[in-house]
Amino acid sequence: MIKKYAYSLCCCVCFLSFLTPVFAGDPVYPAAMIPDSLKSNAHIVKRMEEVSIKINDPRDVRVTTHYVLTVMDAEGERYARATAFYDKLTDLRSIKGTLYDALGVPIKKLKQSDLQDLSGVGSESLMTDDRYKQHAFYYNVYPHTIEYEIEIRYNHSFYLPFWMPQRATAYAVEQSKLTVTAPKDYVLRYHHFNYKGEPVLTKEGNDNTYTWEVKNMRPVSEEAYAPSWHRRTTTVQLAPADFEMQQYKGAMNTWEAYGHFMYILNQGRDQLPDGVKQTVHQLTDGLSREEKIAKLYKYLQEHTRYISVQLGIGGWQTFDANYVASKGYGDCKALSNYMCALLKEAGIKASCALVYAGEDDKDVTEASFPSSRFNHVIVCVPGTKDSTWLECTSNFQPAGYLGSFTADRHVLFVDETGSKLIHTPVYTMEQNQQIRRINATIAETGDMTLKADTRYTGLQQDDLLAMLNVYTREKILERLKQAGYFSSYDVNGYECRQLKESLPAIDEHLEIAAHNYATVTGKRMFLEPNLLTKTGRRLTSDSARRSDIYLNDAYRDVDTVKIIIPEGYTPEAMPQPVALQSIFGAYASKVTVEGNVITYIRSIDHKGGSYPASAYPELAKFYNGMYKADRARLVLVKK
């Protein structure tokens, strides 16, 4: 991974960003003074917040955050903890805090001995200077009020905090203010979400001060399939035009300038040892371009592993290729740089690409606002028609496939001749498929045995692929038994076969014995012919929908189910065929009975993408129609 401070530390600053304690002599914040309009449906109320950023020069940025929160109930405790990260690039100067009761009377002040000083090292980290201090009062009498002040100094200006007054839906804000003070000749860049107008600009002496402020932000309703929270609430992102980080200077006013800085920062670190060069030629001489890429990617996967090593600027600057070759490990930057070096030796040009990775974080990077909002590095191998993408931290991903972790988002392609923002592949409905065939037999008692053969392709196989390569067979079987396919069942057989192609696929064979699946009452048997693939969510109607609709990925499911029923049973009531058409996709299901064989066919073509809030009633109708159809019952009667 690369340093996440462009996002995570800023998140943290937002998270606690509001600090300047109200100590003796300062006003208190009795809970009774909160307006009813803000208390309604709120777990926590931000009484006040002041975030003050002072940019003294490109190597000295001071951030003071002061906030006061009234915790309304136990649910609000998740937001009542102070957390501040620090490392060689970030100096945590102080944390202060005070706890007040419901009347606003001070109960306790934070002592430095109360602070937890914790390592930011994860389970896959070998060396990192990431640390954080954390504090919570753990007071469970509600309501109560907490106040924190945090002072931080950045010894660089590579990334700046962002401001997000409202942290979540059940979070109310009385008042919040952001001020940024910088020299007059300093170019401050900013980008707004849901903020009306421009900041107030005041000039005093040699400084400019920019001020943003919001008041009386009520809690908002949870809304299904909404965009990322930073796009739904008031958010102000900040970024420099020119910056310094240790001895390096750069610019961020364009993506090309930012990419050029990253190129210079890592230039010359792709030199391979002679032994590895020889191995590259032994493996690839005489092969086609595609064969070389696949061969060297497999070599990388077999001879290296991911371990995070980040110290100071090393969170952004890679260890060189020789380091990875000798150690056999590296973080995402180092492994990607090493992969580029291997390809270079084989005569293939490749470049690193910065990305914000995460299955639900496709829209973190704003195309119109160059800024340091990346947490991962992958490799792009440009081709005459299509590029080949490589995820170098994975030991099992097939060459040319990214998966949901980094697909369908903006990335910064870093190149010596012209870095630029480009987009990773979007996997389509035709690529993300689950095609399943089930053969089942139901006994007179209602017990059922079934065999299901399923092919998963594209994004539909991602979770299963990870499970097969991370878990033991015993753990996989345990998870299958806990998956909740039926109310009571045993897993009697399970096998998988992976097809490692540029669009990967997995063939799965599953055998289950379900107890009392069909309900037998007298002469009648009740059962749901849809056995394994059911829509899991009903949506409530919402005429006051505020957010646009965001559906993560497109996919296709097709189930063909054949169920042998006991002799002598005939249909008494059959589900009617269902065909749903919507801007969000199409759904169909149909049941037929011939002799003692029930045939059930279900298909869904589900679209992804963004839709206006006004389309929500249609989404609810579509989803609820599928939910009902998936649970339709067949009634059989014995002659």
XYZ file of C-alpha atoms in Angstrom:
639
model
C 0.000 0.000 0.000
C 0.985 3.639 -0.197
C 0.513 6.260 2.459
C -3.176 6.863 2.924
C -2.925 10.235 4.582
C -4.340 11.914 1.519
C -7.537 10.240 2.611
C -7.343 8.407 5.922
C -5.511 11.045 7.900
C -7.751 13.697 6.464
C -10.678 11.525 7.392
C -9.278 11.350 10.842
C -8.835 15.104 10.984
C -12.447 15.445 9.892
C -13.363 12.767 12.318
C -11.909 14.726 15.149
C -11.491 17.846 13.284
C -13.027 20.285 15.468
C -11.003 20.817 18.445
C -10.180 23.566 20.883
C -11.260 22.651 24.340
C -13.675 24.618 26.363
C -11.897 24.666 29.673
C -12.506 26.696 32.820
C -14.199 29.969 32.119
C -15.391 29.022 28.640
C -19.070 28.472 27.847
C -20.593 25.048 28.377
C -23.046 23.188 26.168
C -26.116 21.947 28.076
C -27.956 19.281 26.103
C -31.278 21.028 26.740
C -30.170 23.874 24.478
C -30.123 21.667 21.380
C -33.024 22.580 19.057
C -35.666 19.869 18.733
C -35.202 19.869 14.957
C -31.622 18.657 15.428
C -32.300 16.155 18.220
C -34.959 14.289 16.261
C -33.483 11.019 14.892
C -29.945 12.039 15.946
C -27.562 9.744 17.793
C -25.069 12.568 18.136
C -25.125 16.338 17.724
C -22.085 18.407 16.855
C -22.538 21.558 18.904
C -19.655 23.423 17.370
C -16.581 22.793 15.308
C -13.650 24.910 14.267
C -11.027 23.558 11.898
C -8.146 25.961 11.463
C -5.446 25.283 8.870
C -2.444 27.616 8.766
C -0.098 27.154 5.803
C 3.098 28.930 6.834
C 5.121 27.626 3.898
C 5.227 24.422 1.785
C 7.107 22.648 4.604
C 5.034 23.846 7.539
C 1.265 23.339 7.784
C -0.474 23.621 11.169
C -3.914 22.133 11.762
C -5.906 22.867 14.912
C -9.237 21.150 15.237
C -11.779 21.755 17.962
C -15.148 20.167 18.327
C -17.884 19.696 20.896
C -20.251 16.741 20.555
C -23.321 15.822 22.554
C -23.794 12.057 22.564
C -27.525 11.350 22.640
C -27.453 7.584 23.085
C -25.234 4.504 22.917
C -25.410 4.499 19.118
C -23.648 7.853 19.095
C -20.591 6.500 20.918
C -19.013 5.384 17.650
C -18.406 9.046 16.796
C -17.264 10.090 20.282
C -13.695 8.840 20.103
C -10.660 10.970 19.275
C -8.081 9.426 16.966
C -5.033 11.178 15.498
C -2.360 9.621 13.284
C 1.275 10.640 13.156
C 4.572 9.588 11.574
C 7.780 11.170 10.290
C 5.764 13.445 8.019
C 3.203 14.406 10.635
C 3.864 15.719 14.140
C 1.037 15.309 16.644
C 1.515 18.296 18.947
C -1.273 17.818 21.473
C -4.646 16.296 22.297
C -6.869 17.807 24.981
C -10.352 16.843 26.020
C -13.149 17.396 28.516
C -16.269 15.413 29.445
C -19.467 17.228 30.470
C -22.726 15.921 31.879
C -26.152 16.693 30.408
C -26.203 20.098 32.106
C -22.832 21.060 30.659
C -20.967 20.681 33.967
C -17.383 19.412 33.538
C -16.937 15.886 34.874
C -13.485 14.890 33.726
C -10.547 16.180 31.756
C -8.347 14.059 29.541
C -4.995 13.160 31.078
C -2.071 12.372 28.819
C -1.802 9.021 30.565
C -5.335 8.250 29.326
C -4.227 8.355 25.698
C -3.604 5.083 23.934
C -0.505 5.250 21.745
C -0.922 2.501 19.181
C 0.979 1.159 16.215
C -0.545 1.564 12.782
C 1.176 -1.635 11.657
C -1.233 -4.095 10.092
C -0.880 -7.851 9.928
C 0.853 -7.570 6.541
C 3.240 -4.797 7.553
C 6.904 -5.412 8.280
C 8.069 -1.876 8.986
C 6.105 1.348 9.193
C 6.288 4.518 11.238
C 2.501 4.866 11.218
C 1.172 5.384 14.727
C -1.938 6.902 16.232
C -3.177 8.158 19.550
C -6.702 7.413 20.613
C -8.994 8.350 23.454
C -12.579 7.808 24.595
C -14.265 8.779 27.853
C -16.472 5.630 27.956
C -19.273 7.442 29.754
C -22.637 5.733 29.401
C -25.032 8.237 30.946
C -26.939 9.971 28.150
C -26.967 12.608 26.982
C -23.455 13.813 27.718
C -21.044 16.117 25.943
C -17.395 15.720 24.967
C -14.897 18.234 23.722
C -11.526 17.662 22.078
C -8.747 19.791 20.717
C -6.003 18.385 18.507
C -2.985 20.186 17.130
C -1.030 18.676 14.246
C 1.908 19.903 12.192
C 2.685 18.581 8.715
C 6.307 19.062 7.655
C 5.137 19.042 4.031
C 2.190 20.272 1.961
C 1.701 17.192 -0.219
C -1.777 16.567 1.153
C -4.155 18.746 3.132
C -7.154 17.831 5.307
C -10.684 17.863 3.998
C -13.739 19.167 5.830
C -16.872 17.106 6.353
C -18.994 18.548 9.177
C -21.667 15.849 9.098
C -20.154 12.424 9.551
C -23.180 10.188 9.015
C -26.929 10.127 8.525
C -27.985 10.205 12.210
C -25.516 13.009 12.888
C -26.744 16.587 13.412
C -24.629 19.738 13.237
C -25.397 23.020 14.992
C -22.384 24.862 13.626
C -19.107 24.028 11.900
C -16.449 26.251 10.386
C -13.320 25.695 8.327
C -10.697 28.414 7.973
C -7.560 28.171 5.866
C -4.906 30.864 6.133
C -2.059 31.001 3.623
C 0.406 33.537 2.221
C -1.047 35.731 -0.496
C 1.135 34.150 -3.146
C 0.050 30.617 -2.131
C -2.436 29.037 -4.551
C -5.027 27.142 -2.510
C -7.129 24.731 -4.536
C -10.484 23.472 -3.272
C -13.466 21.468 -4.476
C -16.995 21.562 -3.000
C -19.718 18.982 -2.616
C -23.110 20.304 -1.491
C -21.824 23.707 -0.417
C -23.557 26.778 -1.775
C -21.421 29.613 -2.985
C -17.742 30.284 -2.447
C -15.727 30.665 0.745
C -15.491 34.078 2.354
C -12.081 35.538 1.488
C -10.434 38.035 3.808
C -7.041 39.643 3.353
C -4.876 40.755 6.224
C -1.228 41.679 5.959
C 0.553 39.093 3.860
C -2.107 36.403 4.332
C -5.362 35.339 2.722
C -7.958 33.558 4.845
C -10.686 31.382 3.362
C -13.726 30.556 5.499
C -16.468 27.977 4.998
C -19.315 27.581 7.490
C -22.517 25.564 7.897
C -25.280 25.694 10.506
C -28.271 23.609 11.555
C -27.662 20.463 9.520
C -30.396 18.012 10.461
C -29.964 14.231 10.482
C -30.889 12.641 7.180
C -32.569 9.342 6.463
C -30.693 6.207 5.548
C -31.187 5.602 1.852
C -30.531 2.331 0.081
C -28.165 2.283 -2.892
C -26.931 5.816 -2.338
C -23.612 7.254 -3.594
C -20.612 7.640 -1.303
C -21.315 9.742 1.764
C -18.875 12.515 0.831
C -21.040 13.187 -2.239
C -24.254 13.330 -0.208
C -23.191 15.744 2.508
C -21.266 19.006 2.660
C -17.620 18.314 1.891
C -14.733 20.585 1.014
C -11.583 19.005 -0.393
C -8.298 20.902 -0.346
C -5.147 20.443 -2.390
C -1.989 22.430 -3.115
C -0.885 23.782 -6.452
C 2.797 23.529 -5.503
C 4.126 21.494 -2.609
C 7.225 20.106 -0.935
C 7.822 16.778 0.769
C 11.216 16.413 2.357
C 13.770 17.336 -0.325
C 11.299 16.906 -3.197
C 9.218 19.659 -4.799
C 6.276 19.181 -7.086
C 3.003 20.516 -8.457
C -0.538 19.187 -8.285
C -2.528 21.691 -10.296
C -2.835 19.123 -13.111
C -2.815 15.349 -13.185
C 0.165 15.460 -15.520
C 2.140 17.566 -13.036
C 1.255 15.282 -10.158
C 2.196 12.200 -12.188
C 5.496 13.818 -13.158
C 6.303 14.312 -9.465
C 5.581 10.650 -8.756
C 7.744 9.629 -11.705
C 10.694 11.731 -10.499
C 10.213 10.471 -6.943
C 10.617 6.864 -8.139
C 12.907 7.362 -11.120
C 15.823 4.963 -11.525
C 14.507 2.378 -9.079
C 13.879 -0.291 -11.729
C 17.384 -1.773 -11.990
C 17.368 -5.567 -11.765
C 20.246 -7.749 -10.565
C 22.038 -9.701 -13.306
C 20.660 -13.026 -12.098
C 17.071 -11.861 -12.455
C 17.801 -10.388 -15.884
C 19.045 -13.783 -17.037
C 15.937 -15.434 -15.625
C 13.712 -12.993 -17.510
C 15.304 -13.946 -20.826
C 15.229 -17.653 -20.032
C 11.513 -17.389 -19.362
C 10.450 -15.110 -22.189
C 12.814 -15.132 -25.173
C 10.898 -16.221 -28.256
C 7.455 -15.712 -26.726
C 4.720 -13.336 -27.878
C 3.980 -10.136 -25.993
C 0.948 -11.645 -24.239
C 2.877 -14.787 -23.327
C 5.723 -12.715 -21.877
C 3.358 -10.728 -19.694
C 1.645 -13.865 -18.398
C 4.937 -15.673 -17.790
C 6.545 -12.798 -15.883
C 3.408 -12.104 -13.873
C 3.350 -15.738 -12.794
C 7.043 -15.486 -11.906
C 6.271 -12.442 -9.743
C 3.445 -14.267 -7.997
C 5.558 -17.338 -7.293
C 8.646 -15.497 -6.027
C 7.293 -12.518 -4.066
C 4.709 -11.730 -1.437
C 3.011 -8.575 -0.245
C 4.392 -6.962 2.903
C 3.980 -3.287 3.697
C 7.227 -1.395 4.334
C 6.660 2.354 4.779
C 8.849 4.846 6.560
C 8.437 8.585 6.033
C 8.521 9.442 2.362
C 8.770 5.693 1.764
C 5.013 5.714 1.992
C 5.138 7.229 -1.488
C 8.598 6.321 -2.758
C 9.178 2.716 -3.736
C 11.944 0.385 -2.676
C 13.989 -0.445 -5.742
C 13.693 -3.587 -7.848
C 16.919 -5.026 -6.461
C 15.450 -4.848 -2.939
C 12.395 -6.875 -3.977
C 14.533 -9.366 -5.889
C 16.772 -9.992 -2.877
C 14.090 -9.936 -0.147
C 11.244 -11.604 -1.992
C 8.680 -9.144 -0.693
C 7.461 -5.586 -1.048
C 4.426 -3.363 -0.763
C 2.160 -2.471 -3.669
C 4.543 0.212 -4.960
C 7.589 -2.006 -4.736
C 5.948 -5.055 -6.308
C 4.462 -2.966 -9.118
C 7.796 -1.275 -9.766
C 9.469 -4.698 -9.808
C 6.897 -6.009 -12.288
C 7.545 -3.026 -14.558
C 11.291 -3.742 -14.337
C 10.776 -7.383 -15.313
C 8.687 -6.363 -18.313
C 11.197 -3.700 -19.299
C 13.958 -6.312 -19.403
C 11.724 -8.388 -21.688
C 11.248 -5.410 -24.017
C 7.754 -4.447 -22.868
C 6.955 -0.966 -21.603
C 4.756 -0.783 -18.503
C 3.959 1.886 -15.933
C 2.660 2.111 -12.402
C -0.793 3.558 -11.830
C -2.053 5.134 -8.607
C -5.558 4.100 -7.574
C -7.925 4.384 -4.643
C -8.733 0.731 -4.062
C -11.765 -0.776 -2.366
C -14.857 -2.631 -3.492
C -17.171 0.260 -2.606
C -14.804 3.167 -3.253
C -14.977 3.716 -6.993
C -15.707 7.433 -6.847
C -13.128 8.716 -4.352
C -10.885 10.232 -7.019
C -12.499 13.319 -8.556
C -11.453 13.672 -12.200
C -11.803 17.456 -12.222
C -9.765 17.998 -9.058
C -6.165 16.707 -9.100
C -5.320 15.710 -5.535
C -3.541 13.001 -3.598
C -6.426 10.643 -3.003
C -4.849 7.266 -3.668
C -4.006 4.306 -1.445
C -2.730 1.633 -3.825
C -0.560 1.031 -6.907
C -1.165 -1.355 -9.822
C 0.528 -1.886 -13.205
C -0.726 -0.869 -16.619
C 0.861 -2.406 -19.729
C -0.316 -0.267 -22.672
C -1.165 -2.118 -25.883
C -2.032 -1.099 -29.404
C -5.742 -1.757 -28.729
C -6.238 -2.553 -25.069
C -4.079 -2.240 -21.974
C -3.213 -5.189 -19.760
C -3.714 -4.533 -16.046
C -1.830 -6.369 -13.305
C -2.595 -6.530 -9.584
C 0.871 -7.253 -8.215
C -0.072 -7.811 -4.566
C -2.139 -10.897 -5.414
C -0.578 -14.337 -5.636
C -3.619 -15.867 -7.334
C -5.223 -13.245 -9.598
C -4.941 -14.120 -13.312
C -2.929 -11.818 -15.557
C -5.006 -9.043 -17.080
C -7.799 -9.126 -14.499
C -8.310 -6.538 -11.745
C -11.523 -7.492 -9.979
C -13.829 -5.348 -7.873
C -10.934 -3.999 -5.744
C -9.640 -1.692 -8.480
C -11.916 -2.024 -11.537
C -14.087 0.784 -12.925
C -12.411 3.876 -11.450
C -10.014 6.683 -12.242
C -6.306 5.967 -11.848
C -3.238 8.129 -12.370
C -1.030 6.583 -15.057
C 2.554 7.609 -14.183
C 4.794 7.980 -17.196
C 7.920 9.929 -18.076
C 6.396 11.344 -21.271
C 2.974 12.392 -20.037
C 1.164 11.120 -16.968
C -2.618 11.241 -17.171
C -5.820 10.189 -15.474
C -7.297 7.101 -17.112
C -9.993 4.569 -16.243
C -9.602 0.927 -15.295
C -11.729 -1.707 -17.065
C -15.473 -1.860 -16.502
C -16.721 -5.432 -16.351
C -20.040 -5.795 -18.108
C -23.181 -7.795 -17.492
C -22.047 -10.329 -20.072
C -18.768 -10.776 -18.177
C -20.203 -10.952 -14.656
C -22.328 -14.059 -14.823
C -23.600 -16.772 -12.537
C -25.041 -19.670 -14.519
C -26.424 -22.420 -12.299
C -28.035 -25.804 -12.895
C -29.634 -27.684 -10.026
C -30.983 -31.198 -9.850
C -32.922 -31.977 -6.681
C -35.044 -34.771 -5.265
C -37.668 -34.348 -2.548
C -38.704 -37.242 -0.329
C -42.169 -37.922 1.130
C -40.947 -36.410 4.404
C -40.078 -33.096 2.756
C -36.321 -33.691 2.991
C -34.391 -32.793 -0.137
C -31.072 -33.618 -1.725
C -29.629 -31.442 -4.434
C -26.615 -31.127 -6.671
C -25.803 -27.675 -7.997
C -23.278 -26.924 -10.728
C -22.465 -23.248 -11.119
C -20.114 -21.284 -13.318
C -19.093 -17.867 -11.965
C -17.311 -15.408 -14.234
C -15.806 -11.948 -13.794
C -16.769 -10.048 -10.660
C -19.177 -12.820 -9.685
C -16.243 -15.109 -8.943
C -14.158 -12.609 -6.940
C -15.242 -13.605 -3.436
C -15.093 -17.309 -4.190
C -11.657 -16.932 -5.790
C -10.320 -15.243 -2.660
C -11.904 -17.858 -0.414
C -10.400 -20.732 -2.397
C -6.927 -19.232 -2.194
C -7.014 -18.042 1.404
C -9.039 -20.596 3.376
C -8.418 -24.261 4.038
C -10.958 -26.751 2.754
C -12.197 -27.238 6.312
C -12.794 -23.512 6.685
C -14.595 -23.364 3.340
C -16.921 -26.195 4.353
C -17.564 -24.456 7.659
C -18.536 -21.255 5.851
C -20.803 -23.179 3.485
C -22.598 -24.716 6.455
C -23.121 -21.232 7.892
C -24.256 -19.664 4.613
C -27.946 -20.083 5.404
C -29.017 -21.803 2.191
C -31.833 -23.520 4.099
C -33.097 -23.559 7.691
C -31.365 -26.896 8.327
C -28.967 -28.665 5.989
C -25.727 -30.583 5.591
C -23.051 -30.077 2.953
C -22.254 -33.499 1.512
C -19.941 -32.498 -1.314
C -18.019 -29.517 -2.593
C -15.497 -29.083 -5.401
C -14.217 -26.156 -7.442
C -12.155 -25.740 -10.586
C -10.536 -22.423 -11.446
C -10.129 -21.220 -15.015
C -7.293 -18.669 -14.881
C -7.913 -16.579 -17.958
C -7.964 -12.810 -18.499
C -11.653 -13.087 -17.600
C -11.460 -15.690 -14.826
C -14.122 -18.267 -14.129
C -14.805 -20.861 -11.449
C -16.823 -24.035 -11.862
C -18.397 -25.050 -8.558
C -20.075 -28.335 -7.628
C -22.166 -28.341 -4.458
C -24.142 -31.185 -2.851
C -26.598 -30.440 -0.055
C -29.050 -32.426 2.019
C -31.774 -30.077 3.307
C -33.985 -31.218 6.169
C -37.733 -30.550 5.922
C -37.315 -28.210 2.996
C -40.838 -28.909 1.791
C -43.681 -28.577 4.283
C -45.939 -31.627 4.308
C -49.425 -31.143 5.780
C -51.841 -33.978 5.271
C -52.099 -34.597 1.546
C -50.392 -31.362 0.609
C -46.778 -30.439 0.080
C -45.650 -26.784 0.010
C -42.312 -25.772 -1.472
C -40.422 -22.912 -3.080
C -38.939 -24.018 -6.406
C -36.277 -21.296 -6.266
C -33.664 -23.128 -4.226
C -30.423 -21.139 -4.065
C -30.644 -17.718 -5.743
C -33.032 -15.341 -4.022
C -33.107 -11.564 -4.021
C -32.262 -10.634 -0.469
C -33.653 -7.139 -0.052
C -37.040 -5.480 -0.055
C -37.177 -1.715 -0.369
C -39.590 0.577 1.399
C -41.321 3.256 -0.630
C -39.762 6.698 -0.215
C -41.375 9.643 -1.943
C -38.895 12.031 -0.279
C -35.792 10.354 -1.659
C -32.888 12.849 -1.671
C -29.923 10.908 -3.004
C -29.261 9.665 -6.475
C -29.296 5.909 -6.919
C -26.008 4.101 -7.338
C -25.907 0.416 -8.306
C -22.388 -0.919 -8.029
C -22.026 -3.443 -10.854
C -23.942 -5.040 -13.685
C -24.443 -8.805 -13.594
C -26.479 -11.694 -14.974
C -27.880 -14.687 -13.064
C -29.554 -17.659 -14.724
C -30.874 -20.608 -12.704
C -32.295 -23.786 -14.192
C -33.749 -26.035 -11.498
C -35.205 -29.511 -11.895
C -36.901 -31.042 -8.848
C -38.111 -34.631 -8.728
C -41.121 -34.921 -6.405
C -42.590 -38.107 -4.892
C -44.918 -40.137 -7.063
C -48.592 -39.348 -6.766
C -48.304 -35.588 -6.233
C -49.875 -33.178 -8.698
C -49.946 -29.353 -8.727
C -52.830 -27.704 -6.921
C -51.502 -24.130 -7.072
C -48.722 -22.905 -9.323
C -46.820 -19.603 -9.306
C -47.681 -17.531 -12.339
C -44.875 -16.654 -14.752
C -43.266 -13.333 -13.855
C -41.629 -10.914 -16.286
C -40.359 -7.592 -14.970
C -38.901 -4.864 -17.161
C -37.222 -1.806 -15.722
C -34.550 0.785 -16.443
C -32.587 -1.199 -13.851
C -32.781 -4.480 -15.721
C -35.039 -7.392 -16.493
C -36.255 -10.360 -14.440
C -38.154 -13.490 -15.415
C -39.210 -16.673 -13.623
C -41.382 -19.573 -14.705
C -42.473 -22.897 -13.215
C -43.694 -25.930 -15.135
C -44.575 -29.456 -13.989
C -44.409 -32.565 -16.159
C -45.139 -35.825 -14.419
C -43.102 -35.819 -11.215
C -40.551 -33.231 -12.411
C -40.782 -29.544 -11.555
C -38.773 -27.224 -13.800
C -38.033 -23.737 -12.565
C -36.158 -21.181 -14.653
C -35.127 -17.813 -13.274
C -33.043 -15.088 -14.878
C -32.042 -11.552 -14.033
C -30.102 -9.000 -16.040
C -29.138 -6.388 -13.489
C -27.704 -3.075 -14.631
C -25.228 -0.919 -12.751
C -24.600 2.796 -12.773
C -26.149 6.016 -11.480
C -29.791 7.037 -11.698
C -31.733 10.093 -10.466
C -33.484 10.044 -7.100
C -36.806 10.373 -8.931
C -36.346 6.811 -10.233
C -36.422 5.307 -6.727
C -40.111 4.247 -6.840
C -39.323 2.228 -9.957
C -36.304 0.663 -8.232
C -38.442 -0.304 -5.235
C -41.089 -1.789 -7.529
C -38.459 -3.782 -9.429
C -36.685 -5.117 -6.336
C -39.876 -5.893 -4.434
C -41.305 -7.648 -7.468
C -38.225 -9.861 -7.630
C -38.322 -10.490 -3.883
C -41.917 -11.673 -4.058
C -41.425 -13.793 -7.173
C -38.326 -15.481 -5.727
C -40.354 -16.733 -2.773
C -43.454 -17.900 -4.634
C -44.653 -21.300 -3.409
C -45.888 -24.307 -5.273
C -48.681 -26.365 -3.677
C -48.818 -30.056 -4.496
C -51.591 -32.435 -3.511
C -51.370 -36.195 -3.306
C -53.972 -38.124 -5.237
